JSON list of C-alpha atoms in Angstrom, two decimals:
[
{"chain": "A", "resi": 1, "resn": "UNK", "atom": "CA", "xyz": [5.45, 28.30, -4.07]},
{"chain": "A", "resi": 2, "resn": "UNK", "atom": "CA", "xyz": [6.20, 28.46, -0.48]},
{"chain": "A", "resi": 3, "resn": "UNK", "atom": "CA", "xyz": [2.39, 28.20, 0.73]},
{"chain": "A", "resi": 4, "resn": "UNK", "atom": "CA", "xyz": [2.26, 25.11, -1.43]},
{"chain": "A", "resi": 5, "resn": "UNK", "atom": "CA", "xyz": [5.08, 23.57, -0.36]},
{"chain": "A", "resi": 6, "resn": "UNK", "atom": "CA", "xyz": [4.07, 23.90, 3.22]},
{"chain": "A", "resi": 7, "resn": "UNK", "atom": "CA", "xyz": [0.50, 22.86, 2.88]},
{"chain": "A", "resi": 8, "resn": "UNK", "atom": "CA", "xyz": [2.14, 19.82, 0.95]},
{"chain": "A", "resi": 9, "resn": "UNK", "atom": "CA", "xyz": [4.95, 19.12, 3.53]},
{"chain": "A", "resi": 10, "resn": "UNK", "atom": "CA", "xyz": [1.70, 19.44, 6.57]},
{"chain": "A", "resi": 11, "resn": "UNK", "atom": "CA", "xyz": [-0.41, 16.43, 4.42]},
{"chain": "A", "resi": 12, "resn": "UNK", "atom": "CA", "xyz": [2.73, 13.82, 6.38]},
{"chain": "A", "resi": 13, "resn": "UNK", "atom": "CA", "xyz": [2.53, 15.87, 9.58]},
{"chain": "A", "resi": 14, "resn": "UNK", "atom": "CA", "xyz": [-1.30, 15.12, 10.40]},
{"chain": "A", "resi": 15, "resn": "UNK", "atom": "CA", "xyz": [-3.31, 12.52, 12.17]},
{"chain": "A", "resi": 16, "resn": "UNK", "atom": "CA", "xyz": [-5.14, 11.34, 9.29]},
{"chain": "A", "resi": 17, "resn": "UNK", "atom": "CA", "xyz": [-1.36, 10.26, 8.03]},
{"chain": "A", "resi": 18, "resn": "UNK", "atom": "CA", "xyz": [-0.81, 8.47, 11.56]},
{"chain": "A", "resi": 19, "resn": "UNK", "atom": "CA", "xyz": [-4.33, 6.77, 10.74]},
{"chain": "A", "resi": 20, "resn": "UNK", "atom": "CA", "xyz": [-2.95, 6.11, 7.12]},
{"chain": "A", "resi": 21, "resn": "UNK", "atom": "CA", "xyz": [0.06, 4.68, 8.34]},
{"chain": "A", "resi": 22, "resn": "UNK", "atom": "CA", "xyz": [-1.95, 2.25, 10.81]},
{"chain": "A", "resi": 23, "resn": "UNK", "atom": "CA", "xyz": [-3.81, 1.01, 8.14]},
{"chain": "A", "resi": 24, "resn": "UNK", "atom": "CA", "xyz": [-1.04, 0.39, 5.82]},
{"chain": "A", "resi": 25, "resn": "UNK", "atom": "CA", "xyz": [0.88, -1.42, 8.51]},
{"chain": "A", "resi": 26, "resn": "UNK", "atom": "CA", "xyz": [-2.13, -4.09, 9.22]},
{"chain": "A", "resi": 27, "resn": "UNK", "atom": "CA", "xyz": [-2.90, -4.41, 5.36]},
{"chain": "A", "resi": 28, "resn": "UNK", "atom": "CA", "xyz": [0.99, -4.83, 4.91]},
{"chain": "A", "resi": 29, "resn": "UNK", "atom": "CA", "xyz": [1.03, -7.48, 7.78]},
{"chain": "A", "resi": 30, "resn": "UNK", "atom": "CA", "xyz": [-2.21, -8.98, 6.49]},
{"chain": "A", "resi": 31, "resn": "UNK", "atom": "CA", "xyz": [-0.12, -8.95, 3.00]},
{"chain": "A", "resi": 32, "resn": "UNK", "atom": "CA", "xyz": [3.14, -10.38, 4.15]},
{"chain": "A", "resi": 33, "resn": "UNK", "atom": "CA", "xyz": [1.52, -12.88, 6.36]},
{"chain": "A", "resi": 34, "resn": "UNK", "atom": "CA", "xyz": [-0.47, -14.63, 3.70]},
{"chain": "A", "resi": 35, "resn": "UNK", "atom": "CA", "xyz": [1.91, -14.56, 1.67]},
{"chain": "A", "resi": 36, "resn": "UNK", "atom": "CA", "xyz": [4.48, -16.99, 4.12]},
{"chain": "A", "resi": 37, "resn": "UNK", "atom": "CA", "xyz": [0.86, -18.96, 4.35]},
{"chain": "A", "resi": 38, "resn": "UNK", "atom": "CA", "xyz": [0.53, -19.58, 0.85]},
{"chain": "A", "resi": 39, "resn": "UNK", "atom": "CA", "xyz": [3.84, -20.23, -0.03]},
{"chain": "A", "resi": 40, "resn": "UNK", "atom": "CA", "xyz": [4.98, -22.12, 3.15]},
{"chain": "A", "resi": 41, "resn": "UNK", "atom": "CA", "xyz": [1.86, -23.88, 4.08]},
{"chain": "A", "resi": 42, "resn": "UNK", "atom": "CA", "xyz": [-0.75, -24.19, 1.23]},
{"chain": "A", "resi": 43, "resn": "UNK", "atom": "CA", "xyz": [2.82, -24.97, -1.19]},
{"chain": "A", "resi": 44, "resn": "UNK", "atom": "CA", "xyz": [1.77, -22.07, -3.86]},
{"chain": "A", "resi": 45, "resn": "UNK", "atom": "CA", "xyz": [4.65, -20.94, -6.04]},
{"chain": "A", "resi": 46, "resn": "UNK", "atom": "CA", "xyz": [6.23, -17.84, -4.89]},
{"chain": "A", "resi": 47, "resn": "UNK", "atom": "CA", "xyz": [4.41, -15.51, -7.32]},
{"chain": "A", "resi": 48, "resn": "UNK", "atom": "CA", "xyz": [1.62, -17.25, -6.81]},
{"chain": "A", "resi": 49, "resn": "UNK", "atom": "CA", "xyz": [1.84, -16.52, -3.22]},
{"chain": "A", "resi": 50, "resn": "UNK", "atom": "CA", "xyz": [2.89, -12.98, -3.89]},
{"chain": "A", "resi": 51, "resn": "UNK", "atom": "CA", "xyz": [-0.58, -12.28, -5.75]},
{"chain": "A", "resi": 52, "resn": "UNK", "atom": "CA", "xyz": [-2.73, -13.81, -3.98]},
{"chain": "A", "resi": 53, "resn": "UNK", "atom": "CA", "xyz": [-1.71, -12.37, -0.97]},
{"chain": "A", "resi": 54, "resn": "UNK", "atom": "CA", "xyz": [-1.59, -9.01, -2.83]},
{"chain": "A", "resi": 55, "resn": "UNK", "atom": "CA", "xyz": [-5.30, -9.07, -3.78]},
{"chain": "A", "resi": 56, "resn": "UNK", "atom": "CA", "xyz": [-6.58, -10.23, -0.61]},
{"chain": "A", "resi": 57, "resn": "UNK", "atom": "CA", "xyz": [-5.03, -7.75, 1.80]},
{"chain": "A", "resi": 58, "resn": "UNK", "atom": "CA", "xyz": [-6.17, -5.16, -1.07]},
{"chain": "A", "resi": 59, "resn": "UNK", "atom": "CA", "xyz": [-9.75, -5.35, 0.62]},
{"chain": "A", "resi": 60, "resn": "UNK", "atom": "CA", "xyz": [-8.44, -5.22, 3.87]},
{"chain": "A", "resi": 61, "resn": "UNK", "atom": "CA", "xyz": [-6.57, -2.42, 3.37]},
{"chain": "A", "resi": 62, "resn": "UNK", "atom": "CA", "xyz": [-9.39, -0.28, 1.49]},
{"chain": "A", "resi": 63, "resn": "UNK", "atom": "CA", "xyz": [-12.17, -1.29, 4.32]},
{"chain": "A", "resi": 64, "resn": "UNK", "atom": "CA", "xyz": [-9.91, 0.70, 6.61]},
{"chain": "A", "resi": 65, "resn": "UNK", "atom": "CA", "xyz": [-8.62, 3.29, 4.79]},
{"chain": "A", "resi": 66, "resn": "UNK", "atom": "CA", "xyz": [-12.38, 3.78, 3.79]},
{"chain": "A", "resi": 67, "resn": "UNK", "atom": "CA", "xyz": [-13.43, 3.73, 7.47]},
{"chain": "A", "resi": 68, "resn": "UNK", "atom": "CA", "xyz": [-10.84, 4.63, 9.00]},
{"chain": "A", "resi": 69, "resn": "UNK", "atom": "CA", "xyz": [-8.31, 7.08, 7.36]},
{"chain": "A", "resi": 70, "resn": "UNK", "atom": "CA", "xyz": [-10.93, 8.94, 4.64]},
{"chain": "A", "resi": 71, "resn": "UNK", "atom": "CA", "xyz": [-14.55, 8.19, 6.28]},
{"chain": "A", "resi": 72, "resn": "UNK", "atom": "CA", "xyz": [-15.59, 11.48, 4.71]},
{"chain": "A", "resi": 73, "resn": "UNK", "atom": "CA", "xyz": [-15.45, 11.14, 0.93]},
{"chain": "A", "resi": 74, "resn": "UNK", "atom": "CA", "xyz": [-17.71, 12.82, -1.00]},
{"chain": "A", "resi": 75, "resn": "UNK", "atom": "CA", "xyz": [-17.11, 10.22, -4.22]},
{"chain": "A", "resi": 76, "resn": "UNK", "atom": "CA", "xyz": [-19.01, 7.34, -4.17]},
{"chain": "A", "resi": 77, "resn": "UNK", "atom": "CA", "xyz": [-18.00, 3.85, -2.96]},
{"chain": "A", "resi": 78, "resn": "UNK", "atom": "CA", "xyz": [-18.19, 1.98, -6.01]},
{"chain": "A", "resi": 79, "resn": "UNK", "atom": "CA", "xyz": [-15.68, 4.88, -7.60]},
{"chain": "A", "resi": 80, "resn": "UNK", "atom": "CA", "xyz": [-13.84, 4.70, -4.53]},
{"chain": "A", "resi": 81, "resn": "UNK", "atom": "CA", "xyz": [-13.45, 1.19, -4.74]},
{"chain": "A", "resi": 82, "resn": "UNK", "atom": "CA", "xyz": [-12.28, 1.60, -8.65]},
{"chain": "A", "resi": 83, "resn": "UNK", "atom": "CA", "xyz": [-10.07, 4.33, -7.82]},
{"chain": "A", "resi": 84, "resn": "UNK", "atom": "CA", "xyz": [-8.45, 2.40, -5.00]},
{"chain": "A", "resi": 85, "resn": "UNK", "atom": "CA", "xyz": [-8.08, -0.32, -6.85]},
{"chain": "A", "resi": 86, "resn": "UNK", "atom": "CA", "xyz": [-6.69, 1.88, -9.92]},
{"chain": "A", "resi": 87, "resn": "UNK", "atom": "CA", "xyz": [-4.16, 3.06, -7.73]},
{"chain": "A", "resi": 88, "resn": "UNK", "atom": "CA", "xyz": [-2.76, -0.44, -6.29]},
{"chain": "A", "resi": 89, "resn": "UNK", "atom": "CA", "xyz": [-2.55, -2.41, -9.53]},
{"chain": "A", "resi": 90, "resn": "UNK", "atom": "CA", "xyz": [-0.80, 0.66, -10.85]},
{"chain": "A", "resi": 91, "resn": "UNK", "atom": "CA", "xyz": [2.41, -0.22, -8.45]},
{"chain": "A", "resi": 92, "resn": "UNK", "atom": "CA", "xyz": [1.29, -3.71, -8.88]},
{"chain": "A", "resi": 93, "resn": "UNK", "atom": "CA", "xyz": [4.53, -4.28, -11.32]},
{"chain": "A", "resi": 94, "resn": "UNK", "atom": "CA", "xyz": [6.97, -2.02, -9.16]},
{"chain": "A", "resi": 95, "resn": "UNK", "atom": "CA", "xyz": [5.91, -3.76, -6.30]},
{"chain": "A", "resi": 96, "resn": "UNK", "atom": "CA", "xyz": [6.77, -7.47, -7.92]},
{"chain": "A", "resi": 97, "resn": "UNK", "atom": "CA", "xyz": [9.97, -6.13, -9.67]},
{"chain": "A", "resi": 98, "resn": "UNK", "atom": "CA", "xyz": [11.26, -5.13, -6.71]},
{"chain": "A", "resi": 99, "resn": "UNK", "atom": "CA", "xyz": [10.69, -7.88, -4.56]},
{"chain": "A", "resi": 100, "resn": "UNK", "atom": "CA", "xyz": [11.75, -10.22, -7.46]},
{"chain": "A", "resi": 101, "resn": "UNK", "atom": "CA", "xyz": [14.69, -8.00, -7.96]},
{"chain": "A", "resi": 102, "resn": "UNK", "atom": "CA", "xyz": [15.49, -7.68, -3.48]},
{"chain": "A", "resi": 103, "resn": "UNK", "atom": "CA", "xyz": [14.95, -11.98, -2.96]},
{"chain": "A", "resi": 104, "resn": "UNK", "atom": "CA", "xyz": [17.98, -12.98, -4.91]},
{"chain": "A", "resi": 105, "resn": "UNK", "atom": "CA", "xyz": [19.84, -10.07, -3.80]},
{"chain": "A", "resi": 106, "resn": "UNK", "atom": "CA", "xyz": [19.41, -10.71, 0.05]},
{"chain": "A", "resi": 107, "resn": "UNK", "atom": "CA", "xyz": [19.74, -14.07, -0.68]},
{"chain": "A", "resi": 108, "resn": "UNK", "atom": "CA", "xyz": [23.33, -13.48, -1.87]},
{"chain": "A", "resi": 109, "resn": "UNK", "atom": "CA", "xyz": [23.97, -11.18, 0.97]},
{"chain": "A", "resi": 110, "resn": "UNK", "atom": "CA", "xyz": [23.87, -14.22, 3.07]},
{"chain": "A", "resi": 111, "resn": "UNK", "atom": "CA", "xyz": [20.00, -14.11, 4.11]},
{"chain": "A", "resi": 112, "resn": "UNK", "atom": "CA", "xyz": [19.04, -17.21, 1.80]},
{"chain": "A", "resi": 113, "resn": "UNK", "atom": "CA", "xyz": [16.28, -18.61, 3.97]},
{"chain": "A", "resi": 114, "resn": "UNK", "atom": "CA", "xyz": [15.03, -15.19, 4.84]},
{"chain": "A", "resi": 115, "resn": "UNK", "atom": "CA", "xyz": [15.58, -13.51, 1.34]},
{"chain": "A", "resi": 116, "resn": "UNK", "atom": "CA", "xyz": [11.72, -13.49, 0.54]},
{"chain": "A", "resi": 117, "resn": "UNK", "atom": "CA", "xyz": [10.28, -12.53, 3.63]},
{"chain": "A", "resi": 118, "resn": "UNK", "atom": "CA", "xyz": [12.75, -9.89, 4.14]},
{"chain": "A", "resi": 119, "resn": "UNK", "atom": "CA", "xyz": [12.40, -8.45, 0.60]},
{"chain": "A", "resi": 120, "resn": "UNK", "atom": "CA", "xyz": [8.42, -8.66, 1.41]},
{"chain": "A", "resi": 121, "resn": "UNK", "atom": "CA", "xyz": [8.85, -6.50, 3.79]},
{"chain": "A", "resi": 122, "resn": "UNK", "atom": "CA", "xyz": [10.85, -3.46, 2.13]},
{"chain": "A", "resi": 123, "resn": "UNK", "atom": "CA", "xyz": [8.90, -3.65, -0.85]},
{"chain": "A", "resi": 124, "resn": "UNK", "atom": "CA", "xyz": [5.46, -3.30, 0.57]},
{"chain": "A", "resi": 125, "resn": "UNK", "atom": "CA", "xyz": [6.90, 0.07, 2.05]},
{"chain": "A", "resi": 126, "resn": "UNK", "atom": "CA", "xyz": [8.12, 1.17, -1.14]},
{"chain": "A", "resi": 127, "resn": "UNK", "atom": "CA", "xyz": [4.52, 2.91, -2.33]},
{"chain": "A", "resi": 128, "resn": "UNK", "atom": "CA", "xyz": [3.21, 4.42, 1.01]},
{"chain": "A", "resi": 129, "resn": "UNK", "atom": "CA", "xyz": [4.38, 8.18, 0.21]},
{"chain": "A", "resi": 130, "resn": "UNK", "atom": "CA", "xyz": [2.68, 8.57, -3.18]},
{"chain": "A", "resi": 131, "resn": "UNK", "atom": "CA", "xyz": [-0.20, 6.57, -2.59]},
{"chain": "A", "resi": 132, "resn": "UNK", "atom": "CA", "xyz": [-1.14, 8.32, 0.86]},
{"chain": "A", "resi": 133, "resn": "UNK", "atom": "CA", "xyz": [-2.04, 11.58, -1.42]},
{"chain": "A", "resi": 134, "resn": "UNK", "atom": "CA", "xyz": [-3.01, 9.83, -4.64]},
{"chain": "A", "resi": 135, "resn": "UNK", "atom": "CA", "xyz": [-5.67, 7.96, -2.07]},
{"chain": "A", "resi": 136, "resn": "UNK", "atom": "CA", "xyz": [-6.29, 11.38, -0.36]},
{"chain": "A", "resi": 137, "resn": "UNK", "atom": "CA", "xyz": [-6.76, 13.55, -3.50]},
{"chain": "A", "resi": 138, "resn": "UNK", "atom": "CA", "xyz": [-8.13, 11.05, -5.97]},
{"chain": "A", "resi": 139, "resn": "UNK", "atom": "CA", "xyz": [-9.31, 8.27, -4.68]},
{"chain": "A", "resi": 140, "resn": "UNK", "atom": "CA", "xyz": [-11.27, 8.85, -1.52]},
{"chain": "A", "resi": 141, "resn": "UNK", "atom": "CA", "xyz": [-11.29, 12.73, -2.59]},
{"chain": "A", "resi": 142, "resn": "UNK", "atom": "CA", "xyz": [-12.76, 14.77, -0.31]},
{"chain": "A", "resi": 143, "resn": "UNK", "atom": "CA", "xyz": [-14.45, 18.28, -2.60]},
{"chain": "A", "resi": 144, "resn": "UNK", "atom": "CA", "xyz": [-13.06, 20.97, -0.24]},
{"chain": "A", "resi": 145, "resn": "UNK", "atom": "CA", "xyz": [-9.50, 19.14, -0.27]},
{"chain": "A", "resi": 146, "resn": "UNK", "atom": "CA", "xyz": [-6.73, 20.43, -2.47]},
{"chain": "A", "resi": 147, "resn": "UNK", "atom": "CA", "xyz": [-3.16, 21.41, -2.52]},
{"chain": "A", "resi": 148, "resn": "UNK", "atom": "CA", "xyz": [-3.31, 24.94, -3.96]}
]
């Protein structure tokens, strides 16, 4: 139990996690910043906005965790692809509760103008954990790679 625990403890302690992170960060930027685009500019409804913005920083984010973070899968890319995208629309609904859930909330904590943006921003952080070994074990598996 012990040697598990450490090996899983070691998968957040590692470069490829500091790559991970990287990645996350730009496809979360890439995320929050179309979404102020298509609601503030282009006039798209909030969930609208949300969606949209969702989907499209979905490719950026799996061209670099493909390249970048897990450039040594032995699946294929059009499972890869499936798997990533398996993953994502899985927290697809946690990920829209909560900021739908955070808006009004910082909204009544005084943050009106900001409520959306600012809930953007904590939900997009809310998956990172789980998916970082649900992308690293499933999706962009790698054969020798395993927790026991």
């Amino acid at each position: 139990l012990m040697a598990f625990l450490k090996k899983f403890l070691l998968q957040y302690f590692s470069a490829q996690f500091i790559k991970f992170l990287f990645a996350g960060c730009v496809g979360a930027l890439s995320n929050w910043t179309l979404r102020i685009v298509f609601f503030n500019v282009l006039d798209a409804s909030s969930n609208l906005s949300f969606f949209l913005a969702y989907v499209i920083s979905l490719f950026v984010a799996f061209l670099l965790y493909k390249n970048l973070v897990f450039p040594y899968s032995d699946i294929s890319a059009k499972k890869q692809v499936q798997r990533f995208l398996l993953i994502n629309f899985s927290f697809l609904p946690v990920v829209f509760v909560g900021f739908n859930f955070l808006t009004p909330l910082f909204a009544g904590l005084g943050f009106r103008d900001y409520s959306q943006p600012i809930a953007h921003i904590f939900v997009l952080g809310l998956p990172a954990l789980i998916t970082f070994l649900l992308y690293k074990f499933f999706a962009f598996k790698k054969d020798a790679e395993s927790l026991t």
